Each structure stands twice: as C-alpha cells, then as structure tokens.
Amino acid sequence: MLLRQAANFLRRIRPPSRSPFADPLALPIPKCGRNKGSQMFRLGGDAWGKDHKEFSWWFIVAAQAAIFLGTSSNPAFADRESIESNSENNAEAAEIVGLRRIDDGSVVSNIHTTKWRVFTDNGRDSFLRGKLEEAERFFLSALQEAKEGFGERDPHVASSCNNLAELYRVMKAFDKAEPLYLEAVNILEESFGPQDIRVGVAFHNLGQFYLAQRRLEEAQIHYERALKIKGRVLGFGHPDYADTMYHLGMVLHLQGKEKESEALILDSIRILEEAGQGESTVCLKRLRHLAQMYLKSSHFEDAENLQRKILHMLELSKGWHSVETVLAGERLALTLQTAGKLREAQELFERCLEARKTLLTEGHIQVAANMLHLARVGMLISNQLRKRNPAEAIVELDKAKGFLHNSIRIAREVLNKSVKQRGLLRNANSAEIGNDGRIAMIILLQSFDSLGLLDLTKQELQESRDENSHLVEAEDALLQCMSSYKEFARERSVSGFVEVKVEYLSCLKHLASLIEGISSEGMRHSQEVTMHELNYEISQVEKEISQMRRHKK
C-alpha cells in the first residue's frame, strides 16, 4: 500500500510522459558539421532571432545595388528573386542606385561613392567576424559618405540607415534602431512612391524589428502593409509574398489568433510547394513551426501528420545519415508518445538511437538524451501492461532501467569533461562546452528522478514483502540527484540556468514526499538528509528560480 501511494503521488507530480514541445531534451542540436560562423540571411527571410547569426543584410537598392555597384559577391546580397528587367528599365536601375548616366552611357562616380562601398563592405566583414562595435563604426561612416556623396534623401542613405538599424537590432540597441528604420522608409517613399516594392521590403524589415521586441500590433500593421505591396507588385504566388505572409502569421499566433495564423502559414507553405520549393530549408522550417503550434494547442493529430510529412521528405532527400532526419524522427516519436502510440514511439526512438551512435559517438550527450527518451516510453509501456501481463511489464522496466543507468553514466562523463575543459579554457570562447554541461546536468537530474519512480513502480509490480529495501533504492536515486547537483553547483555554466534548477527542485520535492511517506508508516529511512534540511533547500531553490525569472523579464 505504501509503495502504491508513493508511486501514485510521484506520477501526479510529474508523469514520465511530457509534452514534446516543452521537453528540454528536444531542444539541443548537436554541432555536427555546422558552420559555426555568423550566417547571412536572405532579405526579409525567416530570420527574426536574437543574436548575430540572424542578421538580415539588406541593401535598399536591393539586387540592383549588388549588380551595379559590385558591393559584394556574397549571394546573400542578391539571392532573392528580383523583378524581371529588360532594356527599358536598365536606365531606371541606374537611377535607383543614385548614379547619373552621361551621354556615352558611362556612369559618373566620385570619392564618396567609393568610400561608401568600402565602408559598407568592411562593416559587413566586421560583422561576420563578430566585431559588432567595429561594424558599427564602418556603417556610421558609410551613412556619412552616402549623405555627402548622394544627398540627404537618396536611396543610398536609406540603404545605410537600414544596415545600421539592423546592426542595432542585433545589438538590442532598439532605441537607436527605430529612427533609422523609419528614416529609411520615409526616404524610399519619397524616392519611389508608397507602392514601390522597395518600400514593401522596408515595411517588412520594420515589422521584423517590432516582432523582435514583441510589439505585436505595430509588427502586424507593417507586415500587412508589406504584404499588400508585395502582392500587387510581385503577385500572390511569389515566394517573397509568402515570406511576409508567414511572418504575419507568426504575429497573429503570438496574439492568440490561432485560426487566422494557421491559415496564413498554411498558405505560405502552399505557395512554396507550388513554386517547387516544398523541400527547401525554408519550407521545412515553416512546417516545423506549424507542428509546434499544433502541439501547443493540443492538436496532436495535426502535429503528427505534419511531422510524418517532414520525416518522409528528409528520409527521401537525406536518409538517416543526417542529424536533421534524426531530429525529425525524435520530434515525431515525442508526439506519438504524447498521443499514447507508445510502441511506434519506442521503435522510432530506437532507430534514432542507432543513427545517433553512427553519426556522433556512443558517449555523446545526445545519445544519453535518446536513452532517457527510451526509458520514459518503456516505463509508460510497462504501465499499460501491468494489469494484463505483469511479467512483460517488469521486462520493460528492466530495459528502461538499463537505459537510465547508461544515460546517467554518459551525462556524468560529459559533465566532468565539460568542467575540466572549461577550467582549461577560461580565457577562450567555450560557450559550446558550457552548453553541453548544462544539457548533461538536465539529463542527469531527469535520469535520477525517473530512476526513483521506476524503482517504486517495479517494487509495486513484484509485490515483494521487503518493501522497505526498495523504497530505500528509490530514495537513494533521488539522493544521488541531490548530491550530483551540489557537486557541480559552483559551476555557473552548469547550474546557473532556470531549467536546471527546475529539474533539481522536482527531485527535491519527490525526495521529500518519499521520506514523508516512509516516516508516516513508522519506517526509518536512510537519514542522509532530514525533512528540515530538505524543506529549507526547496525554499531556497524556489527563491532562486523566482529571482532568475524576474531578472529574465
């Protein structure tokens, strides 16, 4: 009876099956073959993120600037499909870039033109190297040269304003960025009229700026204006039109307008598919976002269908020798687990595990994460079997226990290695090392927590008379959870995160409830920690979590 009460209590606090969208194990992506440098995203593309990897380079004079001025050979400057041109609008293109043609067809330039080009290119290059302050100086100089060489209200000035604004957005200097964005829009409207495509692009970028700050009403207004212009100029089946449509859908989703948001995002995906871009990275990303939206709103069947589609596309295009395919398989398996399709989820997790061992190493932290997933789904399968086939249920628990022991071993090895390497690289950029340590700590805590519940469940199934010894086993797993956290508590790169402290708090509460249950039955526990010590530790961790969340806001 005591075992059943304890196990049921722990299940009520935290069942082994979690929402796949909230599971931190679904978040880390291994750095396997990834370009670690900063990336340049397409004009108005899907990047509206938080760091310098999501810098959206934009020359207002658009593809024409890159072609006529030769500012860069980097395809990021001109990889958008441009409006078809002919001999009639070549002269107009020359006017667009602020250059004046003379009778013989040559182009007049001056020292400011050259300096503007050089400063702009240098600013871009500094940004790519992560030297943001240096990039700022170059972009400020480019803005000054644009004003002196082309005039205060020239499109070159708008281009320089926008480049500088985008840099400030990445640096989160929003108060500096906003007036520059607005100035760029005003100049473009004066130069080309309010319905020009360049104005539409400027409105899209402004919407992106407001979205980054969660100023949703302003983001919606500017995306809607951009969408109207792009639809009129480019057509309603153009990928750029779909791009703005997608971002507007994301804004509506954040506003809680689920149906309108879903309709826009589905339309943006349809346009890409009809344009032959259905298997592109952009389209896959939108499908994943839509699946996540379905999961958040508990539309599990819709999410499952989308994730099956994504996995099928990746299996055909990349096979299972791809991290991207493994991640897609894992996301689908988590959704299947949440929907109660446990055997299919188990088989998919097993396939992901084998692929990870081939792609990475058997001691990689992602392998440990996969094992923890398998342990959890095994525990759920055991729970389904407990009444009709107790023997098979115990077999599933034994397999799950093996996965947990291995995930604990790997996580501890990664933690020790991470702390050691970080100590040797105090003055180096060791962010990736620290991230592995954080993920390893989460997996370690979750594995011990699951192990405690597993021991309780197994004893309940076996109906052993020696209940106290198995309760101590469960207690020992939770005590190891506590001691592991304290062992690395001084390492801020490991313990200084809300999600780590939340997992630790969960272990503490489970341990407290277990000890309290044992005491209420007149049984003695290991006495390694008292209820007074536990309650004090729980209150301290709760305060730390609360403070960290307030600071984050």
Coordinates of C-alpha atoms in Angstrom, one line a residue:
M1 CA 0.0 0.0 0.0
L2 CA 2.8 2.4 0.9
L3 CA 4.5 1.8 -2.4
R4 CA 1.4 2.3 -4.4
Q5 CA 0.7 5.6 -2.6
A6 CA 4.2 6.9 -3.1
A7 CA 4.3 5.9 -6.8
N8 CA 0.9 7.4 -7.5
F9 CA 1.9 10.6 -5.7
L10 CA 5.1 10.9 -7.8
R11 CA 3.1 10.3 -11.0
R12 CA 0.7 13.1 -10.1
I13 CA 3.5 15.5 -9.5
R14 CA 5.3 14.7 -12.8
P15 CA 4.4 11.9 -15.1
P16 CA 7.1 10.4 -17.2
S17 CA 5.4 11.5 -20.4
R18 CA 5.8 15.2 -21.1
S19 CA 4.7 17.5 -23.8
P20 CA 7.3 17.1 -26.5
F21 CA 7.2 20.8 -27.1
A22 CA 8.3 21.6 -23.6
D23 CA 10.8 18.8 -23.2
P24 CA 14.3 20.3 -22.9
L25 CA 15.7 17.2 -24.5
A26 CA 14.1 18.1 -27.7
L27 CA 15.9 21.5 -27.8
P28 CA 19.7 20.8 -28.1
I29 CA 21.0 20.3 -31.6
P30 CA 24.4 18.7 -31.9
K31 CA 27.1 20.8 -33.6
C32 CA 27.7 18.2 -36.3
G33 CA 29.1 19.7 -39.5
R34 CA 27.5 23.1 -38.7
N35 CA 29.1 26.3 -39.9
K36 CA 30.0 28.0 -36.6
G37 CA 30.4 31.4 -38.2
S38 CA 27.8 34.0 -38.5
Q39 CA 25.2 33.5 -41.2
M40 CA 23.7 36.0 -43.6
F41 CA 20.1 35.6 -44.1
R42 CA 18.1 36.5 -47.1
L43 CA 16.3 39.8 -47.4
G44 CA 13.3 39.7 -45.2
G45 CA 13.7 36.0 -44.7
D46 CA 12.7 33.7 -41.9
A47 CA 15.3 35.1 -39.5
W48 CA 13.9 37.3 -36.8
G49 CA 16.0 35.9 -33.9
K50 CA 18.1 37.2 -31.1
D51 CA 21.8 37.1 -32.0
H52 CA 24.3 38.0 -34.7
K53 CA 23.6 34.8 -36.5
E54 CA 20.3 36.2 -37.5
F55 CA 21.4 39.5 -39.1
S56 CA 19.3 40.2 -42.1
W57 CA 21.5 42.1 -44.6
W58 CA 19.6 44.5 -46.7
F59 CA 20.8 46.9 -49.3
I60 CA 17.7 49.0 -50.1
V61 CA 18.9 49.3 -53.6
A62 CA 18.4 45.6 -53.5
A63 CA 19.8 43.3 -56.2
Q64 CA 20.4 46.2 -58.4
A65 CA 22.9 47.7 -55.9
A66 CA 24.9 44.5 -55.7
I67 CA 24.9 44.2 -59.5
F68 CA 25.7 47.9 -60.4
L69 CA 27.9 48.8 -57.6
G70 CA 29.6 45.5 -57.1
T71 CA 29.4 45.7 -53.3
S72 CA 29.7 42.0 -52.8
S73 CA 29.9 38.7 -54.5
N74 CA 28.2 37.1 -51.5
P75 CA 25.0 35.5 -52.7
A76 CA 23.3 36.7 -49.5
F77 CA 23.0 40.1 -51.0
A78 CA 21.1 39.1 -54.1
D79 CA 19.6 35.7 -53.5
R80 CA 16.0 36.9 -53.6
E81 CA 14.2 36.6 -56.9
S82 CA 14.2 40.0 -58.4
I83 CA 11.6 41.6 -60.6
E84 CA 12.3 40.7 -64.2
S85 CA 14.0 43.5 -66.0
N86 CA 14.5 44.5 -69.7
S87 CA 16.3 47.1 -71.7
E88 CA 13.7 49.6 -70.8
N89 CA 14.2 49.6 -67.1
N90 CA 18.0 49.5 -67.2
A91 CA 18.1 53.2 -67.2
E92 CA 15.7 53.3 -64.3
A93 CA 18.0 50.9 -62.4
A94 CA 20.9 53.3 -62.8
E95 CA 18.8 56.0 -61.3
I96 CA 17.8 53.6 -58.4
V97 CA 21.4 53.3 -57.3
G98 CA 21.9 57.1 -57.4
L99 CA 24.3 57.2 -60.3
R100 CA 23.9 59.6 -63.1
R101 CA 24.4 58.5 -66.7
I102 CA 26.0 60.8 -69.2
D103 CA 25.7 60.8 -73.0
D104 CA 28.1 58.0 -73.8
G105 CA 26.3 55.6 -71.4
S106 CA 29.1 55.6 -68.8
V107 CA 28.4 56.1 -65.1
V108 CA 29.7 59.0 -63.1
S109 CA 31.0 58.4 -59.6
N110 CA 33.1 60.2 -57.0
I111 CA 35.2 59.7 -54.0
H112 CA 32.2 59.4 -51.7
T113 CA 30.8 56.5 -53.9
T114 CA 34.0 54.6 -53.4
K115 CA 34.2 55.2 -49.7
W116 CA 30.5 54.3 -49.2
R117 CA 31.1 51.0 -51.0
V118 CA 34.3 50.2 -49.0
F119 CA 32.8 51.2 -45.6
T120 CA 29.7 49.1 -46.3
D121 CA 31.8 46.0 -47.3
N122 CA 34.1 46.5 -44.3
G123 CA 31.1 46.8 -42.0
R124 CA 29.7 43.5 -43.3
D125 CA 33.0 41.8 -42.9
S126 CA 33.5 43.0 -39.4
F127 CA 30.0 41.8 -38.5
L128 CA 30.8 38.3 -39.9
R129 CA 33.8 38.2 -37.6
G130 CA 31.6 39.1 -34.7
K131 CA 33.2 42.5 -34.2
L132 CA 30.0 44.5 -33.8
E133 CA 31.5 47.7 -32.5
E134 CA 33.9 47.8 -35.4
A135 CA 31.0 47.1 -37.8
E136 CA 29.1 50.0 -36.2
R137 CA 31.9 52.4 -36.9
F138 CA 32.1 51.3 -40.6
F139 CA 28.3 51.6 -41.0
L140 CA 28.2 55.0 -39.5
S141 CA 31.0 56.1 -41.9
A142 CA 29.1 54.6 -44.8
L143 CA 26.0 56.6 -43.8
Q144 CA 28.0 59.8 -43.7
E145 CA 29.6 59.1 -47.1
A146 CA 26.1 58.3 -48.6
K147 CA 24.8 61.7 -47.4
E148 CA 27.8 63.6 -48.7
G149 CA 28.0 61.7 -52.0
F150 CA 24.4 61.2 -53.0
G151 CA 22.4 63.7 -50.9
E152 CA 20.4 63.5 -47.6
R153 CA 17.3 62.0 -49.2
D154 CA 19.0 59.5 -51.6
P155 CA 18.2 55.7 -51.6
H156 CA 21.9 55.1 -50.7
V157 CA 21.2 56.9 -47.4
A158 CA 18.1 54.7 -46.9
S159 CA 20.3 51.6 -47.5
S160 CA 22.9 52.8 -45.0
C161 CA 20.2 53.6 -42.5
N162 CA 18.7 50.2 -42.7
N163 CA 22.1 48.4 -42.5
L164 CA 22.9 50.4 -39.3
A165 CA 19.4 49.8 -37.9
E166 CA 19.8 46.0 -38.5
L167 CA 23.1 46.0 -36.6
Y168 CA 21.5 47.9 -33.7
R169 CA 18.6 45.4 -33.7
V170 CA 21.1 42.6 -33.3
M171 CA 22.9 44.5 -30.6
K172 CA 19.5 45.1 -29.0
A173 CA 20.0 48.9 -29.1
F174 CA 16.4 49.3 -30.2
D175 CA 16.2 53.0 -29.3
K176 CA 18.9 53.7 -31.9
A177 CA 17.5 51.3 -34.5
E178 CA 13.9 52.5 -34.7
P179 CA 14.5 56.1 -36.0
L180 CA 16.9 54.7 -38.6
Y181 CA 14.3 52.2 -39.9
L182 CA 11.7 55.0 -40.1
E183 CA 14.1 57.3 -41.9
A184 CA 14.8 54.6 -44.5
V185 CA 11.1 54.1 -45.1
N186 CA 10.5 57.8 -45.5
I187 CA 13.3 58.3 -48.0
L188 CA 12.1 55.3 -50.1
E189 CA 8.5 56.6 -50.1
E190 CA 9.7 60.0 -51.3
S191 CA 12.0 58.5 -53.9
F192 CA 9.8 55.8 -55.4
G193 CA 6.3 56.3 -54.1
P194 CA 4.3 54.4 -51.4
Q195 CA 3.5 51.4 -53.5
D196 CA 7.1 50.5 -54.7
I197 CA 8.5 47.1 -53.9
R198 CA 11.5 48.6 -52.0
V199 CA 9.0 50.3 -49.7
G200 CA 7.3 47.0 -49.2
V201 CA 10.7 45.4 -48.2
A202 CA 11.3 48.3 -45.8
F203 CA 7.9 47.7 -44.2
H204 CA 8.7 44.0 -43.8
N205 CA 12.0 44.8 -42.1
L206 CA 10.3 47.3 -39.8
G207 CA 7.7 44.6 -39.0
Q208 CA 10.6 42.2 -38.2
F209 CA 12.1 44.9 -35.9
Y210 CA 8.8 45.2 -33.9
L211 CA 8.3 41.5 -33.8
A212 CA 11.7 41.0 -32.2
Q213 CA 10.5 43.3 -29.4
R214 CA 7.1 41.7 -29.2
R215 CA 5.4 45.0 -30.2
L216 CA 2.8 42.9 -31.9
E217 CA 0.3 45.5 -33.0
E218 CA 3.0 47.6 -34.7
A219 CA 4.5 44.5 -36.3
Q220 CA 1.1 43.4 -37.7
I221 CA 0.5 46.9 -39.2
H222 CA 3.8 46.9 -41.1
Y223 CA 3.6 43.3 -42.2
E224 CA 0.2 43.9 -43.6
R225 CA 1.4 47.0 -45.5
A226 CA 4.3 45.0 -46.8
L227 CA 2.0 42.1 -47.8
K228 CA -0.3 44.5 -49.8
I229 CA 2.6 46.0 -51.7
K230 CA 4.3 42.6 -52.4
G231 CA 1.1 41.1 -53.6
R232 CA 0.4 43.9 -56.0
V233 CA 3.9 44.1 -57.4
L234 CA 5.2 40.5 -57.2
G235 CA 2.0 38.6 -57.4
F236 CA 0.2 36.4 -54.9
G237 CA 2.2 33.3 -55.7
H238 CA 5.6 34.8 -55.2
P239 CA 7.9 33.3 -52.5
D240 CA 8.6 36.9 -51.2
Y241 CA 4.9 37.4 -50.8
A242 CA 4.7 34.1 -48.9
D243 CA 7.6 35.2 -46.7
T244 CA 5.8 38.2 -45.4
M245 CA 2.6 36.2 -45.1
Y246 CA 4.4 33.7 -42.9
H247 CA 5.8 36.4 -40.6
L248 CA 2.3 38.0 -40.3
G249 CA 1.0 34.5 -39.4
M250 CA 3.6 34.3 -36.6
V251 CA 2.5 37.7 -35.2
L252 CA -1.2 36.6 -35.2
H253 CA -0.2 33.4 -33.4
L254 CA 1.5 35.4 -30.7
Q255 CA -1.6 37.5 -30.4
G256 CA -3.7 34.3 -29.8
K257 CA -5.4 34.4 -33.2
E258 CA -4.9 30.8 -34.0
K259 CA -7.2 30.2 -36.9
E260 CA -6.1 33.3 -38.8
S261 CA -2.4 32.4 -38.1
E262 CA -2.8 28.8 -39.2
A263 CA -4.5 29.9 -42.5
L264 CA -1.7 32.3 -43.3
I265 CA 1.1 29.9 -42.5
L266 CA -0.6 27.1 -44.5
D267 CA -0.9 29.4 -47.5
S268 CA 2.7 30.5 -47.3
I269 CA 3.7 26.8 -47.3
R270 CA 1.4 26.1 -50.3
I271 CA 2.9 28.9 -52.3
L272 CA 6.4 27.5 -51.7
E273 CA 5.3 24.0 -52.7
E274 CA 3.6 25.3 -55.8
A275 CA 6.8 27.2 -56.7
G276 CA 8.8 24.0 -56.4
Q277 CA 10.3 24.8 -53.0
G278 CA 8.4 22.3 -51.0
E279 CA 11.6 20.5 -49.9
S280 CA 13.6 23.7 -49.2
T281 CA 15.0 24.5 -45.8
V282 CA 12.6 27.5 -45.5
C283 CA 9.6 25.3 -46.2
L284 CA 10.7 22.6 -43.7
K285 CA 11.2 25.3 -41.1
R286 CA 7.7 26.6 -41.6
L287 CA 6.2 23.1 -41.4
R288 CA 8.1 22.5 -38.1
H289 CA 6.8 25.8 -36.7
L290 CA 3.3 24.9 -37.6
A291 CA 3.6 21.5 -36.0
Q292 CA 4.8 23.2 -32.8
M293 CA 1.8 25.5 -32.9
Y294 CA -0.4 22.4 -33.2
L295 CA 1.3 20.8 -30.2
K296 CA 0.9 23.9 -28.1
S297 CA -2.9 23.9 -28.8
S298 CA -3.1 20.1 -28.2
H299 CA -3.9 19.4 -31.8
F300 CA -1.8 16.2 -31.7
E301 CA -3.2 14.5 -34.8
D302 CA -2.5 17.6 -37.0
A303 CA 1.0 17.9 -35.5
E304 CA 1.7 14.2 -36.1
N305 CA 0.6 14.4 -39.7
L306 CA 2.9 17.3 -40.4
Q307 CA 5.8 15.6 -38.6
R308 CA 5.3 12.4 -40.6
K309 CA 5.4 14.5 -43.8
I310 CA 8.7 16.2 -42.7
L311 CA 10.3 12.9 -41.7
H312 CA 9.3 11.3 -45.0
M313 CA 10.7 14.3 -47.0
L314 CA 14.0 14.1 -45.1
E315 CA 14.3 10.3 -45.4
L316 CA 14.0 10.6 -49.2
S317 CA 16.3 13.6 -49.5
K318 CA 19.0 12.9 -46.8
G319 CA 18.4 9.4 -45.4
W320 CA 19.2 8.5 -41.8
H321 CA 22.8 9.6 -42.1
S322 CA 21.7 13.1 -41.3
V323 CA 21.3 14.8 -37.9
E324 CA 18.3 16.7 -39.4
T325 CA 16.5 13.4 -40.1
V326 CA 17.2 12.1 -36.6
L327 CA 15.8 15.3 -35.0
A328 CA 12.7 15.0 -37.2
G329 CA 12.3 11.4 -36.1
E330 CA 12.7 12.3 -32.5
R331 CA 10.1 15.0 -32.7
L332 CA 7.6 12.6 -34.2
A333 CA 8.4 10.0 -31.6
L334 CA 7.7 12.5 -28.8
T335 CA 4.4 13.4 -30.4
L336 CA 3.5 9.7 -30.7
Q337 CA 4.4 9.2 -27.1
T338 CA 2.1 12.1 -26.0
A339 CA -0.7 10.7 -28.2
G340 CA -0.3 7.3 -26.5
K341 CA 1.1 5.4 -29.5
L342 CA 3.9 4.0 -27.4
R343 CA 5.2 1.0 -29.4
E344 CA 5.6 3.1 -32.5
A345 CA 7.3 5.8 -30.5
Q346 CA 9.6 3.2 -29.0
E347 CA 10.6 1.8 -32.4
L348 CA 11.3 5.3 -33.7
F349 CA 13.4 6.3 -30.6
E350 CA 15.4 3.1 -31.1
R351 CA 16.1 4.0 -34.8
C352 CA 17.1 7.5 -33.7
L353 CA 19.5 6.0 -31.1
E354 CA 21.2 3.8 -33.6
A355 CA 21.6 6.7 -36.1
R356 CA 23.0 8.9 -33.4
K357 CA 25.6 6.4 -32.4
T358 CA 26.7 6.2 -36.0
L359 CA 26.6 10.0 -36.6
L360 CA 28.2 11.0 -33.3
T361 CA 29.8 8.8 -30.7
E362 CA 28.3 6.4 -28.1
G363 CA 29.4 8.8 -25.4
H364 CA 27.8 11.9 -26.9
I365 CA 25.2 13.7 -24.7
Q366 CA 22.6 13.4 -27.4
V367 CA 22.9 9.6 -27.1
A368 CA 22.2 9.9 -23.4
A369 CA 19.1 12.1 -24.2
N370 CA 17.9 9.4 -26.6
M371 CA 18.3 6.7 -23.9
L372 CA 16.3 8.8 -21.4
H373 CA 13.5 9.1 -24.0
L374 CA 13.6 5.3 -24.4
A375 CA 13.5 4.8 -20.7
R376 CA 10.4 7.0 -20.3
V377 CA 8.5 5.4 -23.1
G378 CA 9.4 2.0 -21.7
M379 CA 8.0 3.0 -18.3
L380 CA 4.8 4.1 -20.0
I381 CA 4.5 0.8 -21.9
S382 CA 5.1 -1.1 -18.6
N383 CA 2.3 0.8 -17.0
Q384 CA -0.1 -0.2 -19.8
L385 CA 1.0 -3.9 -19.4
R386 CA 0.9 -4.0 -15.6
K387 CA -2.7 -5.5 -15.3
R388 CA -2.8 -7.9 -18.2
N389 CA 0.8 -9.0 -18.3
P390 CA 2.9 -8.1 -15.2
A391 CA 5.9 -10.2 -16.3
E392 CA 6.2 -8.4 -19.5
A393 CA 5.7 -5.1 -17.7
I394 CA 8.7 -5.9 -15.5
V395 CA 10.8 -6.8 -18.6
E396 CA 10.1 -3.3 -19.9
L397 CA 11.1 -1.7 -16.6
D398 CA 14.4 -3.7 -16.6
K399 CA 15.1 -2.4 -20.2
A400 CA 14.2 1.1 -19.1
K401 CA 16.5 0.8 -16.0
G402 CA 19.4 -0.2 -18.3
F403 CA 18.8 2.9 -20.4
L404 CA 18.7 5.1 -17.3
H405 CA 22.0 3.7 -16.0
N406 CA 23.6 4.4 -19.3
S407 CA 22.2 7.9 -19.6
I408 CA 23.5 8.7 -16.1
R409 CA 26.9 7.3 -16.9
I410 CA 27.2 9.3 -20.2
A411 CA 25.8 12.5 -18.6
R412 CA 28.3 12.3 -15.8
E413 CA 31.2 11.7 -18.1
V414 CA 30.2 14.7 -20.3
L415 CA 29.8 16.9 -17.2
N416 CA 33.2 16.0 -15.8
K417 CA 34.8 16.6 -19.2
S418 CA 32.9 19.9 -19.7
V419 CA 34.0 21.3 -16.3
K420 CA 37.6 20.2 -16.9
Q421 CA 37.8 21.7 -20.4
R422 CA 36.1 24.9 -19.2
G423 CA 38.7 25.2 -16.5
L424 CA 41.5 24.9 -19.1
L425 CA 39.8 27.4 -21.4
R426 CA 38.8 30.2 -19.0
N427 CA 40.0 32.8 -21.4
A428 CA 38.7 31.2 -24.6
N429 CA 35.3 31.1 -26.2
S430 CA 33.9 27.9 -24.6
A431 CA 30.2 28.5 -25.0
E432 CA 29.6 25.2 -26.7
I433 CA 31.4 23.4 -23.9
G434 CA 29.2 25.1 -21.3
N435 CA 26.1 24.2 -23.3
D436 CA 27.0 20.5 -23.3
G437 CA 27.5 20.8 -19.5
R438 CA 24.1 22.4 -19.0
I439 CA 22.3 19.8 -21.1
A440 CA 24.2 17.0 -19.4
M441 CA 23.1 18.2 -15.9
I442 CA 19.5 18.3 -17.0
I443 CA 19.7 14.8 -18.4
L444 CA 21.5 13.6 -15.2
L445 CA 18.8 15.0 -12.9
Q446 CA 16.0 13.8 -15.0
S447 CA 17.5 10.3 -15.2
F448 CA 17.9 10.0 -11.4
D449 CA 14.4 11.3 -11.0
S450 CA 13.0 8.7 -13.4
L451 CA 15.1 6.0 -11.8
G452 CA 13.5 6.7 -8.4
L453 CA 10.0 6.4 -9.9
L454 CA 11.0 3.2 -11.8
D455 CA 12.2 1.5 -8.5
L456 CA 8.9 2.3 -6.8
T457 CA 6.9 1.0 -9.8
K458 CA 8.9 -2.2 -10.2
Q459 CA 8.5 -3.0 -6.5
E460 CA 4.8 -2.4 -6.7
L461 CA 4.6 -4.9 -9.7
Q462 CA 6.7 -7.5 -7.9
E463 CA 4.7 -7.2 -4.7
S464 CA 7.7 -8.0 -2.7
R465 CA 7.4 -8.3 1.0
D466 CA 10.6 -6.4 1.6
E467 CA 9.1 -3.1 0.7
N468 CA 11.5 -1.0 2.8
S469 CA 14.6 -2.0 0.9
H470 CA 13.1 -1.0 -2.4
L471 CA 11.9 2.3 -1.0
V472 CA 15.5 2.9 0.0
E473 CA 16.6 2.2 -3.5
A474 CA 14.2 4.8 -4.8
E475 CA 15.3 7.2 -2.1
D476 CA 19.0 6.5 -3.0
A477 CA 18.3 7.5 -6.6
L478 CA 16.8 10.8 -5.5
L479 CA 19.6 11.4 -3.0
Q480 CA 22.1 10.9 -5.9
C481 CA 20.2 13.5 -7.8
M482 CA 20.6 15.9 -5.0
S483 CA 24.3 15.2 -4.4
S484 CA 25.1 15.4 -8.2
Y485 CA 23.6 18.9 -8.3
K486 CA 25.6 20.0 -5.3
E487 CA 28.8 18.6 -6.8
F488 CA 28.5 21.0 -9.7
A489 CA 26.6 23.8 -8.1
R490 CA 29.5 26.2 -8.1
E491 CA 29.9 25.8 -11.9
R492 CA 27.6 28.6 -13.2
S493 CA 28.0 27.2 -16.7
V494 CA 26.2 24.0 -15.5
S495 CA 23.9 25.0 -12.7
G496 CA 23.2 28.7 -13.3
F497 CA 20.1 28.1 -15.5
V498 CA 16.4 28.1 -14.6
E499 CA 15.7 24.8 -16.4
V500 CA 18.5 23.1 -14.4
K501 CA 17.1 24.5 -11.1
V502 CA 13.6 23.4 -12.0
E503 CA 14.8 19.8 -12.5
Y504 CA 16.6 19.9 -9.2
L505 CA 13.6 21.3 -7.5
S506 CA 11.5 18.4 -8.9
C507 CA 13.9 15.9 -7.4
L508 CA 13.9 17.6 -4.0
K509 CA 10.1 17.5 -3.9
H510 CA 9.9 13.9 -4.9
L511 CA 12.5 13.0 -2.2
A512 CA 10.6 15.0 0.4
S513 CA 7.3 13.2 -0.4
L514 CA 9.0 9.8 -0.3
I515 CA 10.7 10.4 3.0
E516 CA 7.5 11.8 4.4
G517 CA 5.6 8.7 3.2
I518 CA 8.1 6.4 4.8
S519 CA 8.0 8.3 8.1
S520 CA 4.2 8.3 8.2
E521 CA 4.3 4.5 8.1
G522 CA 6.7 4.3 11.1
M523 CA 9.6 3.2 8.9
R524 CA 13.1 4.5 9.1
H525 CA 14.8 6.0 6.0
S526 CA 18.5 6.4 5.2
Q527 CA 18.8 9.5 7.4
E528 CA 21.2 11.1 5.0
V529 CA 19.0 14.2 4.9
T530 CA 16.3 15.4 7.3
M531 CA 13.0 16.8 6.3
H532 CA 14.0 20.2 7.8
E533 CA 17.1 20.3 5.6
L534 CA 15.0 19.3 2.5
N535 CA 12.3 21.9 3.2
Y536 CA 15.0 24.6 3.6
E537 CA 16.7 23.5 0.4
I538 CA 13.4 23.5 -1.5
S539 CA 12.5 27.0 -0.3
Q540 CA 16.0 28.3 -1.3
V541 CA 15.8 26.9 -4.8
E542 CA 12.3 28.2 -5.3
K543 CA 13.5 31.7 -4.4
E544 CA 16.4 31.4 -6.9
I545 CA 14.1 30.3 -9.7
S546 CA 11.7 33.2 -8.9
Q547 CA 14.6 35.7 -8.9
M548 CA 16.0 34.4 -12.2
R549 CA 12.7 34.5 -13.9
R550 CA 12.1 38.1 -12.7
H551 CA 15.5 39.1 -13.9
K552 CA 14.9 37.5 -17.3
K553 CA 11.8 39.5 -17.8

